[in-house]
CSV table of C-alpha atoms in Angstrom, one decimal:
chain,number,residue,atom,x,y,z
A,11,MET,CA,20.8,-17.7,16.2
A,12,THR,CA,21.0,-20.0,19.3
A,13,SER,CA,17.8,-18.9,21.1
A,14,ILE,CA,15.6,-21.7,22.3
A,15,ASN,CA,12.7,-20.4,20.3
A,16,CYS,CA,14.5,-20.4,17.0
A,17,LEU,CA,13.0,-22.7,14.4
A,18,MET,CA,15.0,-24.0,11.5
A,19,SER,CA,13.8,-24.9,8.0
A,20,SER,CA,12.8,-28.5,7.4
A,21,ASN,CA,13.6,-28.0,3.7
A,22,ASP,CA,10.3,-29.4,2.6
A,23,MET,CA,6.6,-28.3,2.4
A,24,THR,CA,5.6,-29.4,5.9
A,25,ASP,CA,3.0,-27.0,7.4
A,26,ARG,CA,4.9,-25.1,10.2
A,27,THR,CA,2.0,-22.9,11.3
A,28,LYS,CA,1.3,-24.6,14.6
A,29,GLU,CA,5.0,-24.6,15.6
A,30,ILE,CA,5.3,-20.9,15.0
A,31,GLU,CA,2.1,-20.1,16.8
A,32,LYS,CA,3.3,-22.3,19.8
A,33,ALA,CA,6.6,-20.3,20.0
A,34,LEU,CA,4.7,-17.0,19.9
A,35,SER,CA,2.3,-18.2,22.6
A,36,GLU,CA,4.9,-19.5,24.9
A,37,THR,CA,7.6,-16.8,24.6
A,38,GLY,CA,6.2,-13.9,22.6
A,39,VAL,CA,9.0,-14.3,20.0
A,40,CYS,CA,9.5,-16.7,17.1
A,41,ARG,CA,12.9,-16.5,15.4
A,42,LEU,CA,13.1,-18.3,12.1
A,43,GLY,CA,16.5,-19.4,10.6
A,44,PHE,CA,17.4,-19.2,6.9
A,45,GLY,CA,15.5,-21.4,4.4
A,46,ASP,CA,11.9,-22.1,3.5
A,47,PHE,CA,8.9,-22.4,5.8
A,48,TYR,CA,5.4,-23.3,4.5
A,49,VAL,CA,2.5,-21.8,6.5
A,50,LYS,CA,-1.1,-20.5,6.3
A,51,LYS,CA,-3.0,-18.2,8.6
A,52,ILE,CA,-0.5,-17.6,11.4
A,53,VAL,CA,-2.5,-15.7,14.0
A,54,MET,CA,-0.2,-13.7,16.3
A,55,PRO,CA,-1.1,-13.1,20.0
A,56,ASP,CA,-0.7,-9.6,21.5
A,57,ASP,CA,2.8,-8.4,22.2
A,58,SER,CA,4.5,-10.9,20.0
A,59,MET,CA,7.2,-10.8,17.2
A,60,ILE,CA,8.2,-12.9,14.2
A,61,VAL,CA,11.7,-12.2,13.0
A,62,GLY,CA,13.9,-13.9,10.4
A,63,ASP,CA,17.3,-13.6,8.6
A,64,GLY,CA,16.1,-11.1,6.0
A,65,THR,CA,15.4,-12.5,2.5
A,66,ALA,CA,17.2,-15.7,3.5
A,67,THR,CA,14.1,-16.6,5.5
A,68,ARG,CA,11.2,-17.3,3.2
A,69,LEU,CA,7.6,-17.8,4.5
A,70,HIS,CA,5.6,-19.5,1.8
A,71,LEU,CA,1.8,-19.4,1.8
A,72,LEU,CA,0.5,-22.9,1.3
A,73,GLU,CA,-1.6,-23.6,-1.7
A,74,GLY,CA,-5.3,-24.6,-1.6
A,75,GLU,CA,-7.2,-21.8,0.1
A,76,GLU,CA,-8.3,-18.8,-1.9
A,77,ASP,CA,-9.1,-16.7,1.2
A,78,CYS,CA,-5.9,-16.8,3.1
A,79,PHE,CA,-2.9,-15.0,4.5
A,80,VAL,CA,0.6,-15.7,5.8
A,81,VAL,CA,0.3,-13.8,9.1
A,82,LYS,CA,-2.4,-11.8,10.9
A,83,MET,CA,-1.1,-9.3,13.5
A,84,ALA,CA,-2.7,-8.5,16.9
A,85,SER,CA,-1.9,-5.6,19.2
A,86,ARG,CA,1.7,-4.4,19.6
A,87,CYS,CA,3.0,-7.0,17.2
A,88,VAL,CA,6.2,-6.9,15.1
A,89,VAL,CA,7.0,-8.7,11.8
A,90,LYS,CA,10.5,-8.1,10.5
A,91,ASP,CA,13.4,-9.3,8.4
A,92,LEU,CA,11.4,-11.8,6.3
A,93,HIS,CA,10.6,-12.8,2.7
A,94,LEU,CA,7.0,-13.6,2.3
A,95,VAL,CA,6.0,-15.6,-0.9
A,96,GLY,CA,2.5,-16.1,-2.2
A,97,ASP,CA,1.9,-18.2,-5.3
A,98,GLY,CA,5.6,-18.4,-6.3
A,99,GLU,CA,5.0,-16.9,-9.8
A,100,GLU,CA,4.5,-13.4,-11.2
A,101,PHE,CA,1.0,-12.0,-10.5
A,102,VAL,CA,-1.2,-11.9,-13.6
A,103,PRO,CA,-4.4,-9.8,-13.2
A,104,ASP,CA,-7.7,-11.3,-14.4
A,105,GLY,CA,-9.9,-8.3,-13.7
A,106,SER,CA,-10.4,-8.9,-10.0
A,107,MET,CA,-8.3,-8.8,-6.9
A,108,GLY,CA,-7.6,-12.1,-5.2
A,109,LYS,CA,-7.9,-12.9,-1.5
A,110,ARG,CA,-4.4,-14.3,-0.7
A,111,HIS,CA,-2.6,-11.8,1.4
A,112,GLY,CA,0.9,-11.5,2.9
A,113,ILE,CA,0.5,-9.6,6.2
A,114,VAL,CA,-3.0,-8.7,7.5
A,115,PHE,CA,-3.8,-6.0,10.2
A,116,GLU,CA,-7.5,-6.1,10.7
A,117,GLY,CA,-10.2,-4.8,13.0
A,118,SER,CA,-14.0,-4.9,13.0
A,119,SER,CA,-15.0,-1.3,12.6
A,120,GLU,CA,-18.4,-2.1,11.3
A,121,GLU,CA,-19.4,-2.9,14.9
A,122,PRO,CA,-20.0,0.3,17.0
A,123,GLY,CA,-17.5,0.9,19.7
A,124,THR,CA,-14.9,-1.6,18.4
A,125,GLU,CA,-11.4,-0.9,17.0
A,126,GLY,CA,-8.6,-2.8,15.4
A,127,PRO,CA,-5.3,-4.0,16.9
A,128,LEU,CA,-3.0,-1.4,18.5
A,129,TYR,CA,0.4,-0.2,17.3
A,130,GLY,CA,1.7,-2.7,14.8
A,131,THR,CA,5.1,-2.6,13.2
A,132,ILE,CA,6.4,-4.2,9.9
A,133,GLU,CA,10.1,-3.7,9.1
A,134,ASN,CA,12.5,-4.9,6.3
A,135,CYS,CA,10.1,-7.3,4.6
A,136,TYR,CA,10.2,-8.5,1.0
A,137,VAL,CA,6.7,-9.5,-0.1
A,138,THR,CA,6.0,-11.1,-3.5
A,139,GLU,CA,3.4,-12.9,-5.6
A,140,PHE,CA,0.1,-12.4,-3.6
A,141,SER,CA,-3.1,-12.1,-5.5
A,142,GLY,CA,-4.5,-9.8,-2.8
A,143,GLY,CA,-2.6,-7.3,-0.7
A,144,ALA,CA,1.1,-7.7,0.1
A,145,ILE,CA,0.3,-5.7,3.3
A,146,THR,CA,-3.5,-5.4,4.0
A,147,CYS,CA,-4.8,-3.0,6.7
A,148,ARG,CA,-8.6,-3.0,6.9
A,149,ASN,CA,-11.6,-2.2,9.2
A,150,SER,CA,-9.7,-0.7,12.1
A,151,GLY,CA,-11.8,2.5,12.2
A,152,TYR,CA,-11.0,5.9,13.8
A,153,PRO,CA,-8.6,5.4,16.7
A,154,VAL,CA,-5.2,6.9,16.5
A,155,SER,CA,-3.8,3.9,18.5
A,156,SER,CA,-5.1,1.4,16.0
A,157,SER,CA,-2.3,2.2,13.6
A,158,MET,CA,0.5,0.4,11.7
A,159,ASN,CA,4.1,1.7,11.1
A,160,VAL,CA,5.6,0.1,8.0
A,161,SER,CA,9.2,0.8,6.9
A,162,ASN,CA,11.9,-0.4,4.5
A,163,CYS,CA,9.7,-2.9,2.7
A,164,TRP,CA,9.6,-4.2,-0.9
A,165,LEU,CA,6.2,-5.2,-2.3
A,166,ILE,CA,6.4,-6.8,-5.7
A,167,ASN,CA,4.1,-8.6,-8.2
A,168,CYS,CA,1.0,-8.5,-6.0
A,169,GLY,CA,-2.7,-7.6,-6.6
A,170,VAL,CA,-2.2,-4.6,-4.4
A,171,GLY,CA,1.1,-3.6,-2.7
A,172,ILE,CA,-0.3,-1.5,0.2
A,173,ASN,CA,-4.0,-2.5,0.5
A,174,ILE,CA,-6.3,-0.3,2.7
A,175,PRO,CA,-9.7,-1.2,1.2
A,176,PHE,CA,-12.0,0.1,4.0
A,177,TRP,CA,-11.9,2.6,6.9
A,178,SER,CA,-8.5,2.1,8.4
A,179,GLU,CA,-6.6,5.1,9.7
A,180,TYR,CA,-3.4,6.6,11.0
A,181,HIS,CA,-1.0,4.2,9.3
A,182,LYS,CA,2.4,5.5,8.3
A,183,PHE,CA,4.5,4.0,5.4
A,184,THR,CA,8.1,5.1,5.1
A,185,ASN,CA,10.7,3.9,2.4
A,186,VAL,CA,8.3,1.4,0.9
A,187,VAL,CA,8.6,0.2,-2.7
A,188,ALA,CA,5.4,-1.2,-4.4
A,189,THR,CA,6.2,-2.2,-7.9
A,190,LYS,CA,4.9,-4.5,-10.7
A,191,CYS,CA,1.6,-4.8,-8.9
A,192,TRP,CA,-1.9,-4.3,-10.4
A,193,ILE,CA,-2.3,-1.4,-8.0
A,194,GLY,CA,0.6,-0.1,-6.0
A,195,CYS,CA,-1.5,1.3,-3.2
A,196,VAL,CA,-5.3,1.4,-2.4
A,197,ASN,CA,-5.7,4.0,0.3
A,198,ASN,CA,-9.4,4.1,1.4
A,199,GLY,CA,-8.8,5.4,4.9
A,200,GLY,CA,-8.3,8.7,6.7
A,201,ASN,CA,-5.1,10.2,8.1
A,202,ASN,CA,-2.8,7.7,6.3
A,203,MET,CA,0.7,9.0,5.6
A,204,PHE,CA,3.3,8.0,3.0
A,205,VAL,CA,6.9,9.3,3.1
A,206,ASN,CA,9.6,8.5,0.5
A,207,CYS,CA,7.6,5.7,-1.1
A,208,ASN,CA,7.9,4.5,-4.7
A,209,PHE,CA,4.8,3.5,-6.6
A,210,SER,CA,6.4,2.9,-10.0
A,211,GLU,CA,5.9,0.3,-12.7
A,212,ASN,CA,2.4,-0.7,-11.5
A,213,ASP,CA,-0.6,-0.8,-13.7
A,214,MET,CA,-2.0,1.9,-11.4
A,215,GLY,CA,0.2,3.6,-8.9
A,216,PHE,CA,-2.1,5.0,-6.2
A,217,LEU,CA,-5.9,4.8,-5.8
A,218,MET,CA,-8.1,6.6,-3.4
A,219,ASP,CA,-11.8,5.7,-3.8
A,220,ASN,CA,-14.5,7.0,-1.5
A,221,SER,CA,-17.2,7.0,-4.2
A,222,GLN,CA,-19.1,4.3,-2.2
A,223,LYS,CA,-18.1,5.6,1.3
A,224,GLN,CA,-15.2,3.1,1.7
A,225,SER,CA,-14.0,5.3,4.5
A,226,LYS,CA,-16.5,6.7,6.9
A,227,ASN,CA,-14.1,9.5,7.7
A,228,GLU,CA,-13.3,9.9,4.0
A,229,THR,CA,-9.9,9.5,2.5
A,230,HIS,CA,-7.4,12.2,3.6
A,231,GLY,CA,-3.8,12.5,4.7
A,232,SER,CA,-0.5,13.1,3.0
A,233,ALA,CA,2.1,11.7,0.6
A,234,ILE,CA,5.5,13.4,0.9
A,235,GLY,CA,8.5,12.8,-1.4
A,236,CYS,CA,6.9,9.9,-3.3
A,237,THR,CA,7.4,8.7,-6.9
A,238,PHE,CA,4.6,7.7,-9.3
A,239,ASN,CA,6.3,6.7,-12.5
A,240,HIS,CA,5.9,4.4,-15.5
A,241,SER,CA,2.3,3.3,-14.9
A,242,GLY,CA,0.5,0.7,-17.1
A,243,TYR,CA,2.7,-2.2,-16.3
A,244,TYR,CA,0.1,-4.8,-17.5
A,245,THR,CA,-2.2,-3.0,-19.8
A,246,GLY,CA,0.1,-0.5,-21.6
A,247,VAL,CA,3.5,0.5,-20.4
A,248,ASN,CA,3.8,4.2,-19.6
A,249,LYS,CA,0.1,4.7,-20.5
A,250,GLY,CA,-1.4,3.9,-17.1
A,251,THR,CA,-2.6,6.1,-14.2
A,252,GLY,CA,-0.2,7.2,-11.5
A,253,ILE,CA,-2.8,8.8,-9.1
A,254,ARG,CA,-6.5,8.2,-9.3
A,255,ILE,CA,-8.9,9.8,-6.7
A,256,LEU,CA,-12.6,9.3,-6.6
A,257,GLY,CA,-15.2,11.0,-4.3
A,258,THR,CA,-12.7,12.4,-1.8
A,259,ARG,CA,-14.0,15.6,-0.2
A,260,ASN,CA,-11.9,15.8,3.0
A,261,GLY,CA,-8.6,16.9,1.3
A,262,TYR,CA,-5.2,15.3,0.6
A,263,VAL,CA,-1.7,16.8,0.4
A,264,PHE,CA,0.9,15.5,-2.1
A,265,SER,CA,4.2,17.4,-1.7
A,266,GLY,CA,7.6,17.1,-3.2
A,267,CYS,CA,6.7,14.1,-5.4
A,268,GLN,CA,7.5,13.2,-9.0
A,269,VAL,CA,5.2,11.8,-11.8
A,270,PHE,CA,6.6,10.5,-15.1
A,271,TYR,CA,4.6,8.7,-17.8
A,272,SER,CA,1.5,8.4,-15.5
A,273,LYS,CA,-1.8,10.1,-15.7
A,274,ILE,CA,-3.6,11.9,-12.8
A,275,GLU,CA,-7.4,11.3,-12.7
A,276,LEU,CA,-9.7,13.2,-10.3
A,277,GLU,CA,-13.4,12.6,-10.1
A,278,ASP,CA,-15.7,14.4,-7.7
A,279,VAL,CA,-12.7,15.5,-5.6
A,280,GLU,CA,-12.3,18.5,-3.4
A,281,GLY,CA,-9.4,19.9,-1.3
A,282,VAL,CA,-6.5,18.0,-2.9
A,283,ILE,CA,-3.2,19.8,-3.2
A,284,PHE,CA,-0.3,18.8,-5.5
A,285,ASP,CA,2.6,21.0,-4.4
A,286,ALA,CA,6.2,21.2,-5.6
A,287,PHE,CA,5.8,18.3,-8.1
A,288,ASN,CA,8.3,17.4,-10.9
A,289,PHE,CA,6.3,16.2,-13.9
A,290,GLY,CA,7.5,14.5,-17.0
A,291,ARG,CA,6.7,15.4,-20.6
A,292,LYS,CA,3.1,15.4,-22.1
A,293,GLU,CA,1.6,14.4,-18.8
A,294,VAL,CA,-2.2,13.9,-18.7
A,295,ILE,CA,-4.4,15.5,-16.0
A,296,ASN,CA,-8.1,14.8,-16.1
A,297,VAL,CA,-10.5,16.5,-13.7
A,298,SER,CA,-14.2,15.8,-13.6
A,299,GLY,CA,-16.7,17.4,-11.2
A,300,GLY,CA,-15.9,18.3,-7.6
A,301,GLY,CA,-14.6,21.5,-6.0
A,302,THR,CA,-11.2,23.2,-5.5
A,303,THR,CA,-8.1,21.3,-6.4
A,304,MET,CA,-4.7,23.0,-6.5
A,305,PHE,CA,-1.5,22.5,-8.4
A,306,THR,CA,1.1,24.8,-6.9
A,307,HIS,CA,4.8,25.4,-7.6
A,308,CYS,CA,5.0,22.5,-10.1
A,309,MET,CA,7.5,22.0,-12.9
A,310,PHE,CA,6.4,20.2,-16.1
A,311,GLY,CA,8.7,18.8,-18.8
A,312,THR,CA,6.3,20.1,-21.4
A,313,ALA,CA,2.8,21.6,-21.2
A,314,PRO,CA,0.5,19.0,-19.8
A,315,ASN,CA,-2.6,17.7,-21.5
A,316,VAL,CA,-5.3,19.0,-19.1
A,317,THR,CA,-9.0,18.2,-19.4
A,318,ILE,CA,-11.4,19.8,-16.9
A,319,THR,CA,-15.2,19.1,-17.0
A,320,ASP,CA,-17.9,20.3,-14.7
A,321,ASN,CA,-15.4,22.1,-12.5
A,322,GLU,CA,-14.6,25.8,-12.3
A,323,HIS,CA,-12.3,25.6,-9.2
A,324,THR,CA,-9.2,23.8,-10.3
A,325,LYS,CA,-6.1,26.1,-9.9
A,326,PHE,CA,-2.6,26.1,-11.4
A,327,ILE,CA,-0.5,28.5,-9.3
A,328,ASN,CA,3.1,29.2,-10.0
A,329,CYS,CA,3.4,26.2,-12.4
A,330,TYR,CA,5.8,26.3,-15.3
A,331,THR,CA,7.3,24.2,-18.0
A,332,ARG,CA,11.1,23.7,-18.0
A,333,GLY,CA,11.1,26.0,-21.0
A,334,GLY,CA,9.6,28.8,-19.0
A,335,GLU,CA,6.0,28.6,-20.2
A,336,THR,CA,3.2,29.3,-17.6
A,337,VAL,CA,0.8,26.4,-17.0
A,338,VAL,CA,-2.7,27.7,-16.4
């Protein structure tokens, strides 16, 4: 790279935040060469881009602050071709999520009439060792325009891979791998879509929790062609939960996915459809309360261990084991 706004690594722990913000402010683009850059709380202006040389460009979050992030995106921002590094060692859960995040896309939806940034893009990023979210989208509210497109990213050893803790909608995640995290994805927003994503080898693969109204529009959307395998990475390998849904009444569609060695837990849920799934052997499905939930056209390795309490509306339609038994 020969661009005038290309910064090169200083090969030490000098804080480069201000230099990067200056390049973004002056030209709208900051290109980072290969090597290590130490930063904290880069705040991007509207219509700006940070781009590196792929995993050869490493952005490290400086130590010292517990409530921190590498970069916060504004409207129409792009972050691409970077390796973001948090604490520099494997995440070890202590019972609570931390507040050190990789990339943050944040609004202020608690204030009436406000929305988050517009139309963000994250591409080809490798994000590791953050106690909070590798990618955190929060508080952006209802607007379709306040959305994030994330593609071809690897989120490894973080508190949460994809972190949508409160009312943030219309995000799309494509070809994203979240693995060896405490939770692969927290999806507490409406209209969020996941396509060809892999939530395997996390303690919990995919959590949607609207039990305390974390999303004013409730949690709904779709997951297509995703994988939820080998859950329980920290507390019991292959004994964890792949998909857990609490208090969701606005529906969700899972289609063409696979679940192996991972439980499905539904509590006070209505309108969720699991269609054309490939399940492993002796899978556990627990349903408590709620309304109609459907498992349609699913294939099971062996008959699943299904427990249903306080619910008369869960349906298994055209579901079979590989040996030909009907699952009802």
